[in-house]
């Protein structure tokens, strides 16, 4: 190791943790909880380009409903800003911005690269940039680092360093806060890997796992959600089969799950920003090296068609009950991608709604968790509380609040009730996944 390299690393250790200042870039479902726990211990700046988001957080309000006002107030060392000049003093930058896919289902790195441009312009010698956004293996050092180098004029792993620690937030799950989920960490040199690991270990009570490289850490995140996607696709394929055999899929799974080593995945709509997106990042990287993974591709194909399948199933059930399809009314309960969560990104419920509308059905949509403005802007759909009586009702998302919904008061005679997530007792639905 050169004398300069040794001097920088020694300086980092000397300044850790007493004099470090952290900037968290992106304050969504991932960045905000992270900024809050860091802000309880370190001088932390939460940065987001969304001025409205910053304003609400400065008033201790979280529109995603992940954190309460008291929890936001606990981060006494945390301030929020939308001005990039205010994060110039940071020594550690943590990037937690979205990594979606485009309409062709290719990785969209625009947010990630924009954040890298912003940081690169203010990067200083000795700084560390840690990425948390889900990417394909090699993205941090192959796509982001060159931007940091170009913008800063600094030398990677001599003047500045990088780390990668994949996010493991579970939106809507109050039983698993960020501190209770073990964190994978990594760094661009062995010394930096240790610094990154110690940083997270100091705020994550569940502990950390130090990966052997940044690529390994990136790959670990990619396969976490790809594995769930494939397993759920198998359950969805079984649901398609058992429907033709006139067998209740949930009954089969209840029986099979009595064996200790049966993996109790359930069929359903696979949406959201992780499970329905991350496999495409792995697919992109695989194809770039000439490998075409069949299991990942088949799993995605099955899961992507389930919204249309459910809509067609509901229509067939309505026909059996003698309903005229065109002009009938169907109520869809839930539009977020998962239960007890306000996130509507990549919601597969939309596929279900659009397919029903193709039949000439009038579809009412209600979701107490979702933002009516965001749903209108994103999907051109209007949320409204149920005010009619319906020929069909689809429980698309298993929000706890729907358990208290008086479904009987919303039914017309011979109403079809389709339960996507097994929320209702058998006697209260017509069919389920």
Coordinates of C-alpha atoms in Angstrom, one line a residue:
X1 CA 0.0 0.0 0.0
X2 CA 1.3 3.4 -0.9
X3 CA 2.1 6.0 1.7
X4 CA -0.8 8.3 0.4
X5 CA -3.3 5.4 0.5
X6 CA -2.2 4.5 4.1
X7 CA -2.5 8.1 5.2
X8 CA -6.1 8.4 3.8
X9 CA -7.2 5.2 5.4
X10 CA -5.7 6.2 8.8
X11 CA -7.5 9.5 8.5
X12 CA -10.8 7.8 7.9
X13 CA -10.4 5.6 11.0
X14 CA -9.4 8.6 13.1
X15 CA -12.6 10.4 12.1
X16 CA -14.9 7.5 12.5
X17 CA -17.3 7.9 14.1
X18 CA -16.9 11.1 16.1
X19 CA -16.5 13.7 13.3
X20 CA -18.3 12.1 10.3
X21 CA -21.2 13.8 8.6
X22 CA -23.5 11.8 6.5
X23 CA -25.7 12.8 3.6
X24 CA -28.5 10.5 2.6
X25 CA -29.6 11.1 -1.0
X26 CA -33.2 10.1 -1.7
X27 CA -35.8 10.2 1.1
X28 CA -38.4 7.6 0.0
X29 CA -39.3 4.3 1.6
X30 CA -35.6 3.4 1.8
X31 CA -33.7 6.6 2.4
X32 CA -35.9 8.1 5.1
X33 CA -35.8 5.3 7.7
X34 CA -32.1 5.1 7.1
X35 CA -31.6 8.8 7.6
X36 CA -33.6 8.7 10.8
X37 CA -31.7 6.0 12.5
X38 CA -28.4 7.6 11.4
X39 CA -29.6 11.0 12.6
X40 CA -30.1 9.6 16.1
X41 CA -26.4 9.0 16.4
X42 CA -24.6 11.1 13.7
X43 CA -24.8 14.5 12.1
X44 CA -27.0 13.6 9.1
X45 CA -28.5 15.6 6.2
X46 CA -31.4 14.1 4.3
X47 CA -31.4 15.3 0.7
X48 CA -34.2 15.0 -1.9
X49 CA -34.9 17.0 -5.0
X50 CA -38.6 16.9 -4.2
X51 CA -39.2 20.3 -2.4
X52 CA -42.7 19.2 -1.2
X53 CA -41.3 16.1 0.3
X54 CA -38.6 18.1 2.2
X55 CA -41.3 20.6 3.4
X56 CA -43.5 17.8 4.9
X57 CA -40.5 16.1 6.6
X58 CA -39.4 19.4 8.1
X59 CA -42.9 19.5 9.6
X60 CA -42.4 15.9 10.9
X61 CA -44.9 14.4 8.5
X62 CA -44.2 11.3 6.4
X63 CA -46.7 10.8 3.5
X64 CA -45.6 7.2 3.0
X65 CA -46.8 6.5 6.6
X66 CA -43.7 4.5 7.3
X67 CA -42.6 6.8 10.2
X68 CA -44.6 8.6 12.8
X69 CA -44.0 12.2 14.0
X70 CA -42.4 11.0 17.3
X71 CA -40.0 8.7 15.3
X72 CA -39.0 11.6 13.1
X73 CA -38.5 13.9 16.1
X74 CA -36.1 11.2 17.6
X75 CA -33.5 12.0 15.0
X76 CA -32.2 15.1 16.7
X77 CA -29.1 15.3 14.5
X78 CA -31.0 15.1 11.3
X79 CA -31.9 18.0 9.0
X80 CA -33.6 18.0 5.6
X81 CA -32.8 19.9 2.4
X82 CA -33.4 20.0 -1.3
X83 CA -30.4 22.2 -1.9
X84 CA -27.3 20.2 -3.0
X85 CA -25.0 22.9 -1.7
X86 CA -26.1 22.0 1.8
X87 CA -24.5 18.5 1.6
X88 CA -21.0 19.6 0.5
X89 CA -19.7 19.2 4.1
X90 CA -20.6 15.5 4.2
X91 CA -17.8 12.9 4.4
X92 CA -20.1 9.9 3.7
X93 CA -22.8 10.0 1.0
X94 CA -25.4 7.3 1.0
X95 CA -27.5 6.9 -2.2
X96 CA -31.0 5.5 -1.8
X97 CA -32.8 6.6 -5.0
X98 CA -35.2 4.5 -7.1
X99 CA -33.9 2.1 -9.8
X100 CA -37.0 1.3 -11.9
X101 CA -37.3 -0.3 -15.3
X102 CA -38.5 1.5 -18.5
X103 CA -41.4 0.6 -20.7
X104 CA -39.3 -2.0 -22.4
X105 CA -38.4 -3.6 -19.0
X106 CA -34.8 -2.5 -19.2
X107 CA -33.0 -1.0 -16.2
X108 CA -33.5 2.7 -15.8
X109 CA -30.4 4.2 -14.1
X110 CA -31.4 7.8 -14.6
X111 CA -32.0 8.5 -10.9
X112 CA -28.9 6.7 -9.9
X113 CA -26.7 8.5 -12.4
X114 CA -28.2 11.9 -11.6
X115 CA -27.4 11.3 -7.9
X116 CA -23.9 10.4 -8.9
X117 CA -23.5 13.6 -10.9
X118 CA -24.7 15.6 -7.9
X119 CA -22.3 14.0 -5.5
X120 CA -19.4 14.0 -8.0
X121 CA -19.5 17.8 -8.3
X122 CA -19.0 18.2 -4.5
X123 CA -16.9 15.1 -3.8
X124 CA -13.7 15.7 -1.7
X125 CA -10.6 13.7 -1.0
X126 CA -11.3 11.0 1.6
X127 CA -15.0 10.9 1.0
X128 CA -16.9 7.6 0.8
X129 CA -20.0 7.1 -1.4
X130 CA -22.2 4.2 -0.4
X131 CA -25.0 3.0 -2.7
X132 CA -28.1 1.2 -1.4
X133 CA -30.2 1.3 -4.6
X134 CA -30.9 -2.2 -6.1
X135 CA -28.8 -2.7 -9.2
X136 CA -27.2 -5.5 -11.2
X137 CA -23.7 -6.9 -10.3
X138 CA -21.0 -4.5 -11.4
X139 CA -23.2 -1.4 -11.7
X140 CA -21.7 0.5 -8.8
X141 CA -18.1 0.4 -10.1
X142 CA -19.0 0.1 -13.8
X143 CA -21.7 2.8 -14.1
X144 CA -21.6 5.0 -11.0
X145 CA -17.9 5.3 -10.2
X146 CA -17.0 6.7 -13.7
X147 CA -19.5 9.5 -13.2
X148 CA -18.0 10.3 -9.8
X149 CA -14.5 10.3 -11.3
X150 CA -15.5 12.5 -14.3
X151 CA -17.4 15.1 -12.2
X152 CA -14.9 15.3 -9.3
X153 CA -11.5 14.8 -11.1
X154 CA -10.5 12.6 -8.2
X155 CA -8.9 9.1 -8.4
X156 CA -11.0 6.2 -7.3
X157 CA -9.7 4.2 -4.4
X158 CA -7.0 6.8 -3.9
X159 CA -8.8 10.1 -3.4
X160 CA -12.3 8.7 -2.7
X161 CA -13.9 5.3 -2.1
X162 CA -17.2 3.5 -2.5
X163 CA -19.3 1.0 -0.7
X164 CA -22.5 -0.9 -1.4
X165 CA -25.1 -2.0 1.2
X166 CA -28.3 -3.2 -0.4
X167 CA -31.5 -1.9 1.2
X168 CA -33.7 -4.4 3.0
X169 CA -36.7 -2.2 3.9
X170 CA -40.0 -4.0 4.0
X171 CA -42.6 -1.2 3.4
X172 CA -45.8 -1.5 5.5
X173 CA -44.3 -4.0 8.0
X174 CA -44.1 -2.4 11.4
X175 CA -42.9 -5.6 12.9
X176 CA -39.6 -5.4 11.0
X177 CA -38.1 -1.9 11.4
X178 CA -34.8 -1.2 9.6
X179 CA -32.8 -1.8 12.8
X180 CA -34.1 -5.4 13.1
X181 CA -33.0 -6.5 9.6
X182 CA -29.4 -7.7 9.2
X183 CA -27.5 -5.6 6.8
X184 CA -25.1 -6.7 4.0
X185 CA -22.1 -4.3 3.6
X186 CA -19.1 -4.0 1.3
X187 CA -16.4 -1.6 0.3
X188 CA -14.1 -0.9 -2.5
X189 CA -11.0 -1.8 -0.5
X190 CA -10.7 -4.0 2.6
X191 CA -10.1 -1.0 4.8
X192 CA -13.2 0.8 3.4
X193 CA -15.3 -2.3 3.7
X194 CA -14.5 -2.3 7.4
X195 CA -15.4 1.4 7.8
X196 CA -18.7 0.8 6.0
X197 CA -19.4 -2.3 8.0
X198 CA -18.7 -0.5 11.3
X199 CA -21.0 2.4 10.3
X200 CA -24.0 0.2 9.7
X201 CA -23.2 -2.0 12.7
X202 CA -23.4 1.0 14.9
X203 CA -27.1 1.6 14.1
X204 CA -28.4 -1.8 13.0
X205 CA -29.1 -3.8 16.1
X206 CA -29.6 -7.0 14.1
X207 CA -25.9 -6.8 13.0
X208 CA -24.2 -6.9 9.6
X209 CA -22.7 -9.3 7.1
X210 CA -19.5 -8.0 5.4
X211 CA -19.5 -9.3 1.8
X212 CA -16.3 -10.1 0.1
X213 CA -16.8 -7.5 -2.7
X214 CA -19.2 -4.8 -3.9
X215 CA -20.2 -7.2 -6.8
X216 CA -21.1 -9.9 -4.3
X217 CA -23.2 -7.5 -2.3
X218 CA -25.0 -6.3 -5.4
X219 CA -25.7 -9.8 -6.5
X220 CA -27.0 -10.8 -3.1
X221 CA -29.7 -8.2 -3.3
X222 CA -30.6 -9.1 -6.9
X223 CA -31.2 -12.8 -6.1
X224 CA -33.2 -12.1 -2.9
X225 CA -36.1 -10.7 -4.8
X226 CA -35.5 -12.9 -7.9
X227 CA -35.9 -16.0 -5.6
X228 CA -39.2 -14.7 -4.2
X229 CA -40.4 -13.9 -7.7
X230 CA -39.6 -17.4 -9.0
X231 CA -41.2 -19.1 -6.0
X232 CA -44.4 -17.0 -6.3
X233 CA -44.5 -17.7 -10.0
X234 CA -44.6 -21.4 -9.3
X235 CA -47.5 -20.9 -6.9
X236 CA -49.3 -18.8 -9.6
X237 CA -48.7 -21.6 -12.1
X238 CA -50.2 -24.1 -9.7
X239 CA -53.2 -21.7 -9.2
X240 CA -53.7 -21.7 -13.0
X241 CA -53.6 -25.5 -13.1
X242 CA -55.8 -26.1 -10.0
X243 CA -58.4 -23.7 -11.4
X244 CA -58.8 -26.0 -14.4
X245 CA -58.9 -29.0 -12.0
X246 CA -61.6 -27.3 -9.9
X247 CA -59.3 -27.5 -6.8
X248 CA -58.9 -24.7 -4.2
X249 CA -55.3 -23.7 -4.3
X250 CA -55.3 -22.4 -0.8
X251 CA -56.6 -25.8 0.5
X252 CA -53.8 -27.6 -1.3
X253 CA -51.2 -25.2 0.2
X254 CA -52.6 -25.5 3.7
X255 CA -52.3 -29.3 3.4
X256 CA -48.8 -29.2 1.9
X257 CA -47.5 -26.7 4.5
X258 CA -47.9 -29.3 7.3
X259 CA -44.6 -30.7 6.2
X260 CA -41.7 -29.0 8.0
X261 CA -39.6 -28.2 4.9
X262 CA -42.4 -27.0 2.6
X263 CA -41.9 -23.4 1.5
X264 CA -45.2 -21.7 2.1
X265 CA -45.3 -19.2 -0.7
X266 CA -48.8 -18.1 -1.8
X267 CA -50.1 -17.1 -5.3
X268 CA -51.1 -13.5 -6.0
X269 CA -50.3 -10.3 -7.8
X270 CA -46.6 -9.6 -7.8
X271 CA -46.0 -5.9 -8.1
X272 CA -44.0 -3.2 -6.3
X273 CA -40.6 -1.7 -6.8
X274 CA -38.7 -4.8 -5.8
X275 CA -39.9 -8.3 -6.6
X276 CA -41.5 -7.3 -10.0
X277 CA -38.5 -5.1 -11.0
X278 CA -35.3 -6.5 -9.7
X279 CA -35.3 -9.7 -11.8
X280 CA -35.1 -7.6 -14.9
X281 CA -31.8 -6.1 -13.6
X282 CA -30.4 -9.6 -13.2
X283 CA -31.8 -10.5 -16.6
X284 CA -30.1 -7.5 -18.2
X285 CA -26.7 -8.3 -16.8
X286 CA -27.1 -12.0 -17.7
X287 CA -27.9 -11.2 -21.3
X288 CA -25.0 -8.7 -21.5
X289 CA -22.6 -11.6 -20.9
X290 CA -24.4 -13.9 -23.3
X291 CA -26.5 -16.0 -20.9
X292 CA -30.3 -16.2 -21.2
X293 CA -31.8 -17.5 -17.9
X294 CA -34.9 -19.5 -18.6
X295 CA -36.2 -19.8 -15.0
X296 CA -36.1 -16.0 -14.4
X297 CA -37.8 -15.4 -17.7
X298 CA -40.6 -17.9 -17.2
X299 CA -41.3 -16.7 -13.7
X300 CA -41.6 -13.1 -14.9
X301 CA -44.0 -14.2 -17.8
X302 CA -46.3 -16.0 -15.4
X303 CA -46.4 -13.3 -12.7
X304 CA -47.0 -10.5 -15.3
X305 CA -50.1 -12.2 -16.6
X306 CA -51.9 -12.8 -13.3
X307 CA -53.9 -9.5 -13.3
X308 CA -55.4 -10.4 -16.6
X309 CA -56.1 -13.9 -15.5
X310 CA -58.0 -12.7 -12.4
X311 CA -60.1 -10.3 -14.4
X312 CA -61.1 -13.1 -16.9
X313 CA -61.9 -15.4 -14.0
X314 CA -64.2 -12.8 -12.5
X315 CA -66.0 -12.2 -15.8
X316 CA -66.5 -16.0 -16.2
X317 CA -67.9 -16.3 -12.7
X318 CA -70.3 -13.3 -13.4
X319 CA -71.5 -15.0 -16.6
X320 CA -72.2 -18.2 -14.7
X321 CA -74.3 -16.2 -12.3
X322 CA -76.3 -14.8 -15.2
X323 CA -75.0 -11.2 -15.1
X324 CA -74.8 -9.1 -18.3
X325 CA -71.2 -8.1 -18.5
X326 CA -71.3 -4.9 -20.5
X327 CA -72.5 -2.1 -18.3
X328 CA -72.1 -4.1 -15.0
X329 CA -70.3 -2.6 -12.0
X330 CA -67.4 -4.2 -10.3
X331 CA -65.7 -2.8 -7.1
X332 CA -61.9 -3.3 -6.8
X333 CA -60.7 -3.0 -3.2
X334 CA -57.0 -2.0 -3.1
X335 CA -54.6 -0.6 -5.6
X336 CA -51.3 -0.4 -3.8
X337 CA -48.8 -3.2 -4.6
X338 CA -49.1 -4.8 -1.1
X339 CA -51.1 -4.7 2.1
X340 CA -51.0 -1.8 4.6
X341 CA -48.7 0.2 2.4
X342 CA -49.2 3.4 0.4
X343 CA -46.8 2.5 -2.4
X344 CA -48.5 2.2 -5.8
X345 CA -45.4 1.7 -8.0
X346 CA -45.8 -1.2 -10.5
X347 CA -49.1 -2.2 -9.0
X348 CA -50.4 -5.2 -10.9
X349 CA -54.0 -4.4 -9.7
X350 CA -54.0 -1.9 -12.6
X351 CA -53.7 -4.7 -15.1
X352 CA -56.8 -6.3 -13.5
X353 CA -58.8 -3.0 -13.7
X354 CA -57.9 -2.3 -17.3
X355 CA -58.8 -5.8 -18.4
X356 CA -62.2 -5.5 -16.6
X357 CA -62.8 -2.2 -18.4
X358 CA -62.0 -3.9 -21.7
X359 CA -65.2 -5.9 -21.2
X360 CA -67.3 -2.7 -20.9
X361 CA -67.5 -3.1 -17.1
X362 CA -67.6 0.1 -14.9
X363 CA -64.9 -0.3 -12.3
X364 CA -64.9 1.6 -9.0
X365 CA -61.6 1.5 -7.1
X366 CA -61.2 2.2 -3.4
X367 CA -58.0 2.2 -1.4
X368 CA -57.7 4.0 1.9
X369 CA -53.9 3.7 1.9
X370 CA -53.2 5.2 -1.6
X371 CA -52.9 8.8 -2.5
X372 CA -55.8 9.8 -4.8
X373 CA -53.6 12.4 -6.5
X374 CA -50.8 9.9 -7.2
X375 CA -53.3 7.3 -8.5
X376 CA -54.9 9.8 -10.8
X377 CA -51.5 11.1 -12.1
X378 CA -49.9 7.6 -12.5
X379 CA -52.8 5.5 -13.7
X380 CA -55.5 8.1 -14.7
X381 CA -57.9 6.3 -12.2
X382 CA -60.2 8.0 -9.7
X383 CA -60.3 6.5 -6.2
X384 CA -63.7 6.7 -4.5
X385 CA -65.4 5.2 -1.5
X386 CA -67.9 2.5 -2.4
X387 CA -71.3 4.1 -3.0
X388 CA -73.1 1.6 -5.2
X389 CA -74.2 -2.0 -5.2
X390 CA -72.1 -4.2 -7.4
X391 CA -72.3 -7.4 -9.5
X392 CA -68.7 -8.1 -8.7
X393 CA -66.3 -7.3 -5.9
X394 CA -62.6 -8.1 -6.0
X395 CA -60.5 -7.9 -2.9
X396 CA -57.2 -7.2 -4.6
X397 CA -55.0 -6.1 -1.7
X398 CA -55.2 -7.5 1.8
X399 CA -55.3 -4.2 3.8
X400 CA -56.3 -4.9 7.4
X401 CA -59.0 -2.2 7.1
X402 CA -60.9 -4.3 4.5
X403 CA -61.7 -6.8 7.2
X404 CA -64.0 -4.2 8.6
X405 CA -65.7 -3.4 5.3
X406 CA -69.4 -4.3 5.2
X407 CA -69.3 -6.2 1.9
X408 CA -72.9 -7.5 2.4
X409 CA -74.2 -3.9 2.0
X410 CA -72.3 -3.5 -1.3
X411 CA -73.6 -6.7 -3.0
X412 CA -76.3 -7.1 -5.6
X413 CA -78.0 -10.4 -5.9
X414 CA -75.6 -13.2 -7.0
X415 CA -72.7 -10.9 -6.6
X416 CA -69.3 -12.5 -7.4
X417 CA -66.8 -11.9 -4.7
X418 CA -63.2 -12.8 -5.7
X419 CA -60.6 -12.9 -2.9
X420 CA -57.1 -12.5 -4.3
X421 CA -55.2 -12.9 -1.0
X422 CA -57.4 -15.3 1.0
X423 CA -58.6 -12.5 3.3
X424 CA -62.1 -13.8 3.7
X425 CA -63.5 -16.9 5.2
X426 CA -64.6 -19.5 2.6
X427 CA -68.3 -18.9 3.1
X428 CA -67.9 -15.2 2.3
X429 CA -66.3 -15.4 -1.2
X430 CA -67.2 -16.9 -4.5
X431 CA -63.7 -17.9 -5.5
X432 CA -60.1 -17.1 -4.6
X433 CA -56.6 -17.6 -5.9

